Coordinates of C-alpha atoms and ligand atoms in Angstrom, one line a residue:
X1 CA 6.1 27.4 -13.7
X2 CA 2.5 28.4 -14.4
X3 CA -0.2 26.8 -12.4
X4 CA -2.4 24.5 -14.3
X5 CA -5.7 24.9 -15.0
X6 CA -7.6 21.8 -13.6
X7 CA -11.7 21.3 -14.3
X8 CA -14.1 20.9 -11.6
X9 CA -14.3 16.8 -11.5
X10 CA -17.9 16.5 -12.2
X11 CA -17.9 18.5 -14.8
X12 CA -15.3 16.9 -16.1
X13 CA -16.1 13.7 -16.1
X14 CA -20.1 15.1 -17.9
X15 CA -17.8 16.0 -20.9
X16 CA -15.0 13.1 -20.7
X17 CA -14.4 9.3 -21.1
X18 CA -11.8 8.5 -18.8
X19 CA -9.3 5.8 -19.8
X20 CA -6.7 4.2 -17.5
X21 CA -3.7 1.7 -18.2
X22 CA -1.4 0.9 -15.5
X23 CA 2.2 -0.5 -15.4
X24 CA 3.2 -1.7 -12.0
X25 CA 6.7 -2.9 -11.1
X26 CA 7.3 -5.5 -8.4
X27 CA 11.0 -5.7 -7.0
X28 CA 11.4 -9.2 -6.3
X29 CA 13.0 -10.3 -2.7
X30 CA 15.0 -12.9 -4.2
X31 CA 18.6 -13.5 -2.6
X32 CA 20.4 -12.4 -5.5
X33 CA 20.0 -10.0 -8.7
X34 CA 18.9 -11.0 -11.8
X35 CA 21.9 -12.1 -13.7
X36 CA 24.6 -11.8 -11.0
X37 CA 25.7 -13.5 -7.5
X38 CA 25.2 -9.9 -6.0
X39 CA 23.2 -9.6 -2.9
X40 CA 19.6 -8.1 -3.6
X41 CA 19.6 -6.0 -0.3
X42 CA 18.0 -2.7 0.7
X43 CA 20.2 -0.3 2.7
X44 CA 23.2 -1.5 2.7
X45 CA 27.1 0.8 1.7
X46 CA 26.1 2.2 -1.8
X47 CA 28.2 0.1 -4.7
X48 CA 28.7 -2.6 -1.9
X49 CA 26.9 -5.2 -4.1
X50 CA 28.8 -5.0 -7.1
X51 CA 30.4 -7.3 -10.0
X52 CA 31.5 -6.8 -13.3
X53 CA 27.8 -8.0 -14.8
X54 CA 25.9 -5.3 -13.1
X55 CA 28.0 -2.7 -13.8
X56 CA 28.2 -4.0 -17.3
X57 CA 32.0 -4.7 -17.8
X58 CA 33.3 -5.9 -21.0
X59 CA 33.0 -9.8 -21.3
X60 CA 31.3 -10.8 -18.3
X61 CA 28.4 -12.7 -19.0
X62 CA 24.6 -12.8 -17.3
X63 CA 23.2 -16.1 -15.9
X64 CA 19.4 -16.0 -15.3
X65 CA 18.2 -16.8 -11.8
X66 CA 15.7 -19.3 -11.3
X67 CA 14.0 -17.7 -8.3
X68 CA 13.0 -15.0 -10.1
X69 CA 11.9 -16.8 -13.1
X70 CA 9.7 -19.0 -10.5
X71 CA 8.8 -15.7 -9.1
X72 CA 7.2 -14.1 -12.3
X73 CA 5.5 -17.5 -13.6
X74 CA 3.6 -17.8 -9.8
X75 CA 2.8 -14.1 -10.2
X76 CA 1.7 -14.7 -13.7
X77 CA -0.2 -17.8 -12.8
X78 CA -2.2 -15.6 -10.2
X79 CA -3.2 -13.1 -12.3
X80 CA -5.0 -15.9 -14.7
X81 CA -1.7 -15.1 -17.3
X82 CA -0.8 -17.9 -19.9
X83 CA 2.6 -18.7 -19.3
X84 CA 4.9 -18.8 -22.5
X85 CA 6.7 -22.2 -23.1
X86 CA 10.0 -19.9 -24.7
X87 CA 10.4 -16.7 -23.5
X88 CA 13.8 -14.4 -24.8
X89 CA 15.4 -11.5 -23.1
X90 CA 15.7 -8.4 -24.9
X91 CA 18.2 -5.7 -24.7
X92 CA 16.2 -2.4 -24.2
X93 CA 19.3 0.1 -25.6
X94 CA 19.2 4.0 -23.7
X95 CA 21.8 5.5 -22.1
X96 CA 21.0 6.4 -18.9
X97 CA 24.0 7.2 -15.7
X98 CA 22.1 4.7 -13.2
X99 CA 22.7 1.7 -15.9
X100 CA 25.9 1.3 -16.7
X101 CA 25.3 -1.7 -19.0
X102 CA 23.6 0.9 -21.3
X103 CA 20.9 -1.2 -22.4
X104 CA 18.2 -2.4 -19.8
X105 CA 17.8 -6.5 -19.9
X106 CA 14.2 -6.4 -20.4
X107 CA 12.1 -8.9 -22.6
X108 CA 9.9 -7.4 -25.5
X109 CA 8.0 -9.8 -27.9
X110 CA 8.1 -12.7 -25.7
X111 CA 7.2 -11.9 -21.9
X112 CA 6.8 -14.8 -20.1
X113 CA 3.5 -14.4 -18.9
X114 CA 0.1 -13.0 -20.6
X115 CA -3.1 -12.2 -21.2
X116 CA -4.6 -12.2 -17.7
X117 CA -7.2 -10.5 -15.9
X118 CA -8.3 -10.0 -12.3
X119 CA -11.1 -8.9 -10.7
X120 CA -10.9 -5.2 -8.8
X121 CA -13.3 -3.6 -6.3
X122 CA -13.5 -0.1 -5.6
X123 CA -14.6 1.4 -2.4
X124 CA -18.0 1.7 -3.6
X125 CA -18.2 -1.9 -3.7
X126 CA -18.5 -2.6 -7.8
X127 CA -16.1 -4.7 -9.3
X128 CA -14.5 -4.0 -12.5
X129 CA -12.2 -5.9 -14.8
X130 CA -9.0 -5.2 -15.4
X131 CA -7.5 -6.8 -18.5
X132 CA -3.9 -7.8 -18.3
X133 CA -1.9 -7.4 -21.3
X134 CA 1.2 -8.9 -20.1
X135 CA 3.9 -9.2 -16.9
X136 CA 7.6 -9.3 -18.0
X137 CA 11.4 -9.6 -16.4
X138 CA 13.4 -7.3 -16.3
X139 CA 16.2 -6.1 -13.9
X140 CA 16.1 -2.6 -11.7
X141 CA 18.5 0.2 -12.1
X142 CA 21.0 2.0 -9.4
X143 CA 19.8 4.7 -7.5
X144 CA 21.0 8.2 -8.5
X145 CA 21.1 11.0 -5.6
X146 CA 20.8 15.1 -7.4
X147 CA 22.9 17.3 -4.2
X148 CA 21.9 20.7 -4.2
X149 CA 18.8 22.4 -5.2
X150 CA 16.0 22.4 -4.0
X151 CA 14.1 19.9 -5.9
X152 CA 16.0 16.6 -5.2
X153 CA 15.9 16.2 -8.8
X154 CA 18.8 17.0 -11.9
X155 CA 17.7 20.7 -12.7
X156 CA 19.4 22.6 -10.2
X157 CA 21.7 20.1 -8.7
X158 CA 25.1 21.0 -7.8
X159 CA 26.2 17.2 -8.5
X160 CA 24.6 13.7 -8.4
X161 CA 25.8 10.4 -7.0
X162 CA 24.7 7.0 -8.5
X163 CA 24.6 3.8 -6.2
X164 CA 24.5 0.7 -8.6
X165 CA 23.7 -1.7 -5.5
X166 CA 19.9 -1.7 -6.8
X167 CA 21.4 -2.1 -10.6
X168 CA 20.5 -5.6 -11.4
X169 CA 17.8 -6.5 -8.9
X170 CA 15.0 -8.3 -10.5
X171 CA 11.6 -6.8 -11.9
X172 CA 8.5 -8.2 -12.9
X173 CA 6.3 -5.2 -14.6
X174 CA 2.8 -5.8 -15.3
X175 CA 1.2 -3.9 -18.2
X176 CA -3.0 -3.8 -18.1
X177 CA -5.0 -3.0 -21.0
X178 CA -6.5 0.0 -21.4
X179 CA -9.4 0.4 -18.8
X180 CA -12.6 1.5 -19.9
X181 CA -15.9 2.2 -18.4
X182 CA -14.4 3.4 -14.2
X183 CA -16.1 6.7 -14.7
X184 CA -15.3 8.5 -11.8
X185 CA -14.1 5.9 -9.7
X186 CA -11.0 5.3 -12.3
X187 CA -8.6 7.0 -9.7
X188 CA -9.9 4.6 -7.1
X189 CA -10.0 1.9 -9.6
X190 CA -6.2 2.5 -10.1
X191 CA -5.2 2.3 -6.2
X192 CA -7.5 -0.4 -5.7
X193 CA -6.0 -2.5 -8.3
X194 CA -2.1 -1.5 -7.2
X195 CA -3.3 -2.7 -3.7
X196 CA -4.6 -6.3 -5.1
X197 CA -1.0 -6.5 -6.9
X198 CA 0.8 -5.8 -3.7
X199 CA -1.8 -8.0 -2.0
X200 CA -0.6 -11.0 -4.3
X201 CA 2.9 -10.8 -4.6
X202 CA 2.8 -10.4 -0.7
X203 CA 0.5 -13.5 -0.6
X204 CA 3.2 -15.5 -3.0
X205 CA 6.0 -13.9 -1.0
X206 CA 8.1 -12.8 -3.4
X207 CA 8.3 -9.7 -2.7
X208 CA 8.6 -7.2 0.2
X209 CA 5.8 -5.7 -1.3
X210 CA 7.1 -2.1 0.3
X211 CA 5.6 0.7 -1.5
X212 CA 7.4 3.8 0.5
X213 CA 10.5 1.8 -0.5
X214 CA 9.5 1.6 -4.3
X215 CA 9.5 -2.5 -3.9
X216 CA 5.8 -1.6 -5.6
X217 CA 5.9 1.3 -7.9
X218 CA 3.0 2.6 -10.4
X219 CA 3.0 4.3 -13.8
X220 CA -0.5 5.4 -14.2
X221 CA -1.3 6.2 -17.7
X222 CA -4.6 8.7 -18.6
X223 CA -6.4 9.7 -21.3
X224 CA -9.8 11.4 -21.9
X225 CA -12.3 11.1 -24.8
X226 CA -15.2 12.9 -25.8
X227 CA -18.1 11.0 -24.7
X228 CA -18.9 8.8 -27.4
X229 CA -16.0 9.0 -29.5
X230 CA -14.1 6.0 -30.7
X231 CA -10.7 7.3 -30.7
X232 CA -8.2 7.0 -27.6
X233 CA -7.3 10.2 -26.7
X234 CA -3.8 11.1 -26.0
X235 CA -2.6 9.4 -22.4
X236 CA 0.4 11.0 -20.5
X237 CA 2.1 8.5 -17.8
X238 CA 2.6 9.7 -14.5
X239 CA 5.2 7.9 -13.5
X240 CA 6.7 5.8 -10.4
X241 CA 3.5 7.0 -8.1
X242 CA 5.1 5.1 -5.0
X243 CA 1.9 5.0 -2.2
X244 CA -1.9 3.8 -2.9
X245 CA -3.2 7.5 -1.9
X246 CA -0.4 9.2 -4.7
X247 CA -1.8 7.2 -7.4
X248 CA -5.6 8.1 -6.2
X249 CA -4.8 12.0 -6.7
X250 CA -2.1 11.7 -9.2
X251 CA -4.9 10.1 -12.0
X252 CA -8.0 12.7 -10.4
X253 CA -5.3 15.7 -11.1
X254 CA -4.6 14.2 -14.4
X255 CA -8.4 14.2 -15.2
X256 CA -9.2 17.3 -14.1
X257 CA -5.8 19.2 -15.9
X258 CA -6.4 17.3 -19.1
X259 CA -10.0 18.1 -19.3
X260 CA -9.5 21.9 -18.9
X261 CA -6.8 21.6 -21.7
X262 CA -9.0 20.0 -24.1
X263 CA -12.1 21.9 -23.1
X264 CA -10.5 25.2 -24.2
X265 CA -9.3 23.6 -27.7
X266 CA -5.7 22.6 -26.4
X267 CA -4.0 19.4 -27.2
X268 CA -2.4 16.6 -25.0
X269 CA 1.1 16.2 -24.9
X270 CA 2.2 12.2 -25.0
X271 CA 4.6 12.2 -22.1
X272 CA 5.7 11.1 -18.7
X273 CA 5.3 13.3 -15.4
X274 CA 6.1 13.3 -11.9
X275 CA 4.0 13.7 -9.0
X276 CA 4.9 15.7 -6.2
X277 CA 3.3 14.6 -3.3
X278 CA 3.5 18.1 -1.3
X279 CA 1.8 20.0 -4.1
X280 CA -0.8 17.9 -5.2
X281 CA 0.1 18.4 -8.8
X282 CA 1.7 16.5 -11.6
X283 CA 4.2 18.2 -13.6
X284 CA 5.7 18.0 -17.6
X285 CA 8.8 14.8 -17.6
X286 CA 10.0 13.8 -21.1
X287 CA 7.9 13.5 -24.5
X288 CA 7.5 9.9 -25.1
X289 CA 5.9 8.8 -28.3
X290 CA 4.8 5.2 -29.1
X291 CA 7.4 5.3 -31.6
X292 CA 10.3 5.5 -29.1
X293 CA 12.9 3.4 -31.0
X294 CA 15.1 1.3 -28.4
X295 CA 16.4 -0.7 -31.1
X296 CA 14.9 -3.2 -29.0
X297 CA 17.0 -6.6 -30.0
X298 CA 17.0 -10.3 -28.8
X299 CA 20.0 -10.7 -26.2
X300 CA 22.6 -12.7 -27.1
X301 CA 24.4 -13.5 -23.9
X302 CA 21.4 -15.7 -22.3
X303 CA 19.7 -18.8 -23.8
X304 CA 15.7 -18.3 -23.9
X305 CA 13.8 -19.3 -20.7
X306 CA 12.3 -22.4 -21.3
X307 CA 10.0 -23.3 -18.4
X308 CA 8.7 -27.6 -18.8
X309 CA 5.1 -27.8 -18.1
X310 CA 5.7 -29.8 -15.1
X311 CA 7.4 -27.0 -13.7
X312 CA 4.7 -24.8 -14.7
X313 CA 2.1 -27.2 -12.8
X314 CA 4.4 -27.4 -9.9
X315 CA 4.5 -23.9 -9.2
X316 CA 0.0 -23.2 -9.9
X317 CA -0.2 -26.4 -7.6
X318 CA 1.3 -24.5 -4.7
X319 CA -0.1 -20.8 -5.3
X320 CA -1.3 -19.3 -1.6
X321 CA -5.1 -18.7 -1.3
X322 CA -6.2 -15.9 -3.6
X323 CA -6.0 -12.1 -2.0
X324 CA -9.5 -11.6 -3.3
X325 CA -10.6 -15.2 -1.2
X326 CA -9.2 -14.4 1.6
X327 CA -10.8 -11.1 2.0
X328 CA -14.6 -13.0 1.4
X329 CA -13.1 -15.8 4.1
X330 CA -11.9 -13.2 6.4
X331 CA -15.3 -11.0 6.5
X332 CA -17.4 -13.9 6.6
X333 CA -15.1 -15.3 9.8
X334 CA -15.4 -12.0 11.4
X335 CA -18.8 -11.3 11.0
X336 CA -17.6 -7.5 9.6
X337 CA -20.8 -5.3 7.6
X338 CA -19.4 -3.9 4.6
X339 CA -18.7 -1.3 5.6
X340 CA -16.5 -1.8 8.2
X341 CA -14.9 -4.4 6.3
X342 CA -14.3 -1.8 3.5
X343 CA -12.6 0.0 5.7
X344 CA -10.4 -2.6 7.3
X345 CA -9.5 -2.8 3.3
X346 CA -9.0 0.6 2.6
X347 CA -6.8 1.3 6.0
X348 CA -5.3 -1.6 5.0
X349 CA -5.5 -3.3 8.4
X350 CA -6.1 -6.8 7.3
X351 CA -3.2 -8.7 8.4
X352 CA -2.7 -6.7 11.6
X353 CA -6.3 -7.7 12.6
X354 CA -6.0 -11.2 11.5
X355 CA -2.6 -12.3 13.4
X356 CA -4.8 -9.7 16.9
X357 CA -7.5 -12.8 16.0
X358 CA -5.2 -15.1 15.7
X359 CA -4.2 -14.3 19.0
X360 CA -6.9 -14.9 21.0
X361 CA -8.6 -11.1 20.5
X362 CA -12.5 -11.0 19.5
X363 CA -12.6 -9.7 15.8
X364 CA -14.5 -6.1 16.8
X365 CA -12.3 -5.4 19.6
X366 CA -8.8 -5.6 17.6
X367 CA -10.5 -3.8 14.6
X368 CA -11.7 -1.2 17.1
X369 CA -8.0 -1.1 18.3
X370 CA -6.2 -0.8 14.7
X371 CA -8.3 1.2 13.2
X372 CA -8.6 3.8 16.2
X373 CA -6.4 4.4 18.8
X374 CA -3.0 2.9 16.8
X375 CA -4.3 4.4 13.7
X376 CA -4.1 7.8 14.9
X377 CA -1.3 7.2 16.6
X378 CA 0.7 5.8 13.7
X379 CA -0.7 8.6 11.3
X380 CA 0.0 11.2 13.9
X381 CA 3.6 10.1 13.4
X382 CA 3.2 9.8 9.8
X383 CA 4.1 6.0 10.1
X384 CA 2.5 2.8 8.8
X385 CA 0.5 1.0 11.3
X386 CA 2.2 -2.0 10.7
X387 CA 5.7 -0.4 11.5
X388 CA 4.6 0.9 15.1
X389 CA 6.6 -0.7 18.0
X390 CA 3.5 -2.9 19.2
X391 CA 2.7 -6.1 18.0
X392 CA -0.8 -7.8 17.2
X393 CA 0.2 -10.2 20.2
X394 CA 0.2 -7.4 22.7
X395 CA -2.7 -5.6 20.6
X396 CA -5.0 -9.2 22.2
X397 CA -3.3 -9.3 25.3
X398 CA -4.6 -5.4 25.7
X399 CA -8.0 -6.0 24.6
X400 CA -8.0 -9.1 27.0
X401 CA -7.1 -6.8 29.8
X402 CA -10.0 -3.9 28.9
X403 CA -12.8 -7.3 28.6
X404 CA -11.7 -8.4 31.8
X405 CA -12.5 -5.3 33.1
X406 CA -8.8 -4.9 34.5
X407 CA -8.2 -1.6 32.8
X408 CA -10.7 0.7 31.2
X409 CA -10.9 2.4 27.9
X410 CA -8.9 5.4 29.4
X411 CA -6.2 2.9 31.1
X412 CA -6.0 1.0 28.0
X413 CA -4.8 3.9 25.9
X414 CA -2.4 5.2 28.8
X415 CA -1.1 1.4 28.6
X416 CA -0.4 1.3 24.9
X417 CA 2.0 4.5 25.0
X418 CA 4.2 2.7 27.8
X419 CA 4.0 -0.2 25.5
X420 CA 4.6 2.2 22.4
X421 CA 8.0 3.6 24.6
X422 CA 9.4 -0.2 25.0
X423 CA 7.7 -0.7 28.7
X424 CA 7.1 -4.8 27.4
X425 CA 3.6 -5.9 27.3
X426 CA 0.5 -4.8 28.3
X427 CA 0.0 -6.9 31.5
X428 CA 3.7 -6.7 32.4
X429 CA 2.7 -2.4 31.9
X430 CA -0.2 -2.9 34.2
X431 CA 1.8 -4.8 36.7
X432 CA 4.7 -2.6 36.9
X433 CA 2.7 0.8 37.4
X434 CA -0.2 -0.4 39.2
X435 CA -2.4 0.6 36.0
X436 CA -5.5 -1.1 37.2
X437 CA -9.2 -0.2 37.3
X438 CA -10.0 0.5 41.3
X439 CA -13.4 -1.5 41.4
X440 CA -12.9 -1.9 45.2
X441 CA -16.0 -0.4 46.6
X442 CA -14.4 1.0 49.7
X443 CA -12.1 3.4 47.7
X444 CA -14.8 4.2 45.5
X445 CA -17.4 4.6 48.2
X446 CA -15.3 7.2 49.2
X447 CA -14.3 8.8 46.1
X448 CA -18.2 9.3 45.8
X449 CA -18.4 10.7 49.3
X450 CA -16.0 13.2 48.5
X451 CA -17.9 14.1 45.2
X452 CA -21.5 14.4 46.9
X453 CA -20.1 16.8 49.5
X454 CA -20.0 19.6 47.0
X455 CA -22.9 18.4 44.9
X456 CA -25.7 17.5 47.2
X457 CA -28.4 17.5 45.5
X458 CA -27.5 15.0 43.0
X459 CA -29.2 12.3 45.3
X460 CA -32.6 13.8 45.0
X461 CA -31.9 14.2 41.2
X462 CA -31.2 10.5 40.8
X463 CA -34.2 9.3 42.9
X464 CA -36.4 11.4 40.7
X465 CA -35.3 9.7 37.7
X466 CA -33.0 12.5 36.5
X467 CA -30.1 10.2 35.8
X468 CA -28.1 12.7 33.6
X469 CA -27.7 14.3 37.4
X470 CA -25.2 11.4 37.9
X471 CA -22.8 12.2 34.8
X472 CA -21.5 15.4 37.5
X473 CA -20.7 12.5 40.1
X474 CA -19.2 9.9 37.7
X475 CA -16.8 12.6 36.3
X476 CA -15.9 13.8 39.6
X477 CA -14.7 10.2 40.5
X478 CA -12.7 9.6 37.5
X479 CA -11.1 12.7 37.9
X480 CA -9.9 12.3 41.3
X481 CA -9.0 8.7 40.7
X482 CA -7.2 9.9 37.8
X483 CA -9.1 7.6 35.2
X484 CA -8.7 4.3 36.7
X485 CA -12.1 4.2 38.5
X486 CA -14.5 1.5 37.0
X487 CA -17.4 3.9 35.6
X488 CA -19.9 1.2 35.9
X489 CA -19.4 0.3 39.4
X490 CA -19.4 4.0 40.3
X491 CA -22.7 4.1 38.6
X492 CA -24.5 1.1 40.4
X493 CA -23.2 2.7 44.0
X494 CA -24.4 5.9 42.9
X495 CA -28.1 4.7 43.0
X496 CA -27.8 2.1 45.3
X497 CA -27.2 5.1 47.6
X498 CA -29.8 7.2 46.3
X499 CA -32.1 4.7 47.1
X500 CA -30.8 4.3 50.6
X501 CA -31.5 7.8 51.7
Ligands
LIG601 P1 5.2 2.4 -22.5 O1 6.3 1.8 -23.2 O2 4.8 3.7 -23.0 O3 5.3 2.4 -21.0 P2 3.4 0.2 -22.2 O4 2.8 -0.7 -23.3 O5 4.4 -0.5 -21.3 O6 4.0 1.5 -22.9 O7 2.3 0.7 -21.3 C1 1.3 1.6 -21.7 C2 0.1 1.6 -20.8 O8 -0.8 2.6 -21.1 C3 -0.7 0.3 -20.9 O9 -1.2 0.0 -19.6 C4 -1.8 0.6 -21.8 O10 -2.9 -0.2 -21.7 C5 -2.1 2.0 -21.5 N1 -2.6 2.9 -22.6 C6 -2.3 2.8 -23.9 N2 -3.0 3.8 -24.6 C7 -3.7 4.4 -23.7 C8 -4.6 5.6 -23.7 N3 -4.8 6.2 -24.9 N4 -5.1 6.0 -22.6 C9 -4.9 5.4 -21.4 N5 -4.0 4.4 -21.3 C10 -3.4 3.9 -22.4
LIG602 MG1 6.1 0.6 -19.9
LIG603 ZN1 26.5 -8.1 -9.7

């Protein structure tokens, strides 16, 4: 395939309106599917959780769970949505391998929750509004595997397995409104808003909310305009962009491919594309005009959910503390600048640091300890943070030990790997290989001895005030004490002796 042509993104954006509309798709954690007993679990046999609804036998009939219907009216509720007093199912007709109903239960005209809007902020620290158009049920389809070829996808394959056990698991997708006005912060406009969505349905726990298992998913949608032009140019939809970094790069690569097409004259096609992560790059899916007919029709199997008002009330009465809040709370409580609370944010270290506070761990120290020495750590790996074998208990009980002055800095990190490994805790680490800082002044008088004997002149040094002089000596003493000499005390016996002689 030929390589595309992608604009330089300033000069893009001097030429281009950039317009964003995003559809994200929350897989609910409810026990069961949508319209079937089945267990909603991830990982289990494939066709394990299976009935004759979800694979769409003749004359079995769908019955709508409640959870999920009290799922979607709490999500819809936090996002500011009116909530629709009668809201119908819809069958969505298309025949696709993975759905073996051959319609999608979807709803159409009649979503049950809409018009909403939430408040986004981008790394720069300016908020933008993001209109929601509308958030909807509908039910997941199975998983299909392409063997052979070296794409992982149809073209190619030798043969393709399907695994219905995800057919039938409950969806909510949320639609925005077109976005106007990002500029060039639309890509991080686009993660940013994702991560507020995941932020909230893991806030309302109703999801597992995770993204490298496609529990959150995005469809970004972009389209460029001539500056000052009314029309909406023509969008392309990148779709199921399944990590907050994808969706960054998948709408910049967008921007910057469709400005170099319509900068030489060329035309946008309306259609849906992948994005593959190793490349970088976005590539041609399926046309996919407004006009697609589904033959979209009300389904007659289920009555039309009719949630009372009380229920309605019920549900905003017990809605968790806004994402958004809690950040504001959390900064305030932690005494974070922006910037390093921006940070947190965008290594999305939040709840990691607040359970290490919760702990009993100063603010600073487990935000130094998450966002450096596990952060690299987990990204060396290529692993979330919050999936590395330590937890934020043992992250205090750590930083407890290095304020103490037990270990040092150097100890500290030696400690976490043993903990990493499955040694137990930190202290219990500490205990059980003697781990500790030596701030016994014998051994270190000693240790210092040893060092002067080959650099003698590092006393006069220090009495005249050159202090660098006693970096040599300090280095000397860590290195023979492998590390677990305490620096400072080194220090203050270092010129206590210089001024002895
Ligand atoms: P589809 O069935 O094609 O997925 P949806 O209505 O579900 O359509 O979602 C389309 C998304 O694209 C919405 O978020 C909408 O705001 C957005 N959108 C529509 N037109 C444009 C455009 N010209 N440029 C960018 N985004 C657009
Ligand atoms: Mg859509
Ligand atoms: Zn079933």
């Amino acid at each position: 395939m030929a390589k595309d042509q992608l604009m330089n993104y300033e000069q893009a954006l001097a030429q281009f309106e950039v317009v964003i509309g995003l559809e994200v798709h929350v897989e609910l954690n409810t026990k069961t599917k949508m319209f079937c007993g089945c267990r909603n679990e991830f990982g289990n046999e494939p066709n394990t959780n299976v009935c004759p609804i979800c694979i769409g036998l003749p004359g079995s009939l769908p019955v709508v769970n409640k959870r999920a219907v009290e799922s979607a009216i709490a999500l819809g509720l936090a996002l500011g949505c009116e909530i629709a007093p009668t809201g119908r199912f819809a069958r969505k007709n298309y025949f696709y391998p993975d759905l073996a109903k051959n319609f999608q239960t979807s709803q159409y005209d009649e979503p049950i929750a809409f018009e909403g809007a939430l408040q986004v902020e981008v790394p720069s620290g300016k908020v933008f509004d993001v209109l929601i158009e509308r958030a909807h049920m509908e039910e997941d389809a199975g998983k299909l595997t392409h063997v052979g070829g070296d794409t992982g996808r149809i073209q190619g394959a030798e043969y393709s397995l399907v695994d219905y056990n995800r057919a039938g698991v409950p969806l909510i997708e949320i639609v925005t409104k077109p976005i106007f006005g990002a500029g060039a912060e639309a890509p991080e406009l686009a993660a940013a808003y994702v991560r507020l969505i995941r932020d909230f349905v893991r806030a309302l726990d109703i999801s597992d909310a995770r993204m490298e298992r496609g529990n959150v998913r995005c469809d970004a949608n972009v389209s460029l305009r001539p500056i000052g032009a009314e029309k909406l140019g023509t969008r392309t939809e990148t779709k199921n962009v399944n990590s907050l970094r994808s969706i960054e790069r998948a709408v910049r690569y967008e921007i910057q491919r469709q400005a170099a097409i319509l900068a030489a004259g060329g035309s946008i096609t309306q259609e849906t594309r992948h994005w593959h992560e190793d490349k970088g790059s976005t590539s041609a899916g399926r046309p996919k005009s407004d006009a697609d007919d589904y033959r979209y029709f009300p389904e007659p199997d289920l009555v039309p959910v009719q949630p009372s008002k009380e229920w309605i009330e019920e549900i905003r009465s017990s809605l968790p503390e806004n994402p958004a809040q809690r950040r504001k709370r959390l900064q305030t409580e932690w005494g974070f600048a922006d910037l390093e609370f921006r940070d947190v944010i965008n290594a999305d270290l939040l709840d990691q640091i607040e359970q290490t506070v919760a702990a009993g761990a100063k603010p600073q120290s487990a935000r130094k300890w998450w966002s450096g020495e596990l952060a690299r750590l987990a990204n060396a790996e290529g692993k979330d943070v919050s999936d590395l074998a330590i937890t934020p208990e043992q992250v205090a009980q750590l930083a407890e030990l290095v304020e103490s002055g037990k270990i040092n800095d150097r100890l500290a990190r030696e400690v976490v790997g043993y903990v990493l490994a499955g040694e137990g805790d930190p202290a219990a680490v500490v205990a059980a290989r003697g781990l500790e800082v030596v701030s016994d002044d014998g051994a270190l008088i000693a240790a210092i001895d040893e060092a002067l004997a080959s650099q003698p002149d590092v006393l006069d040094a220090i009495r005249e005030g050159r202090m660098q002089a006693a970096g040599a000596v300090i280095g000397s003493v860590m290195k023979a004490m492998k590390g677990s000499a305490d620096a400072g005390r080194v220090r203050e016996l270092l010129i206590e002796k210089a001024n002895q002689a």
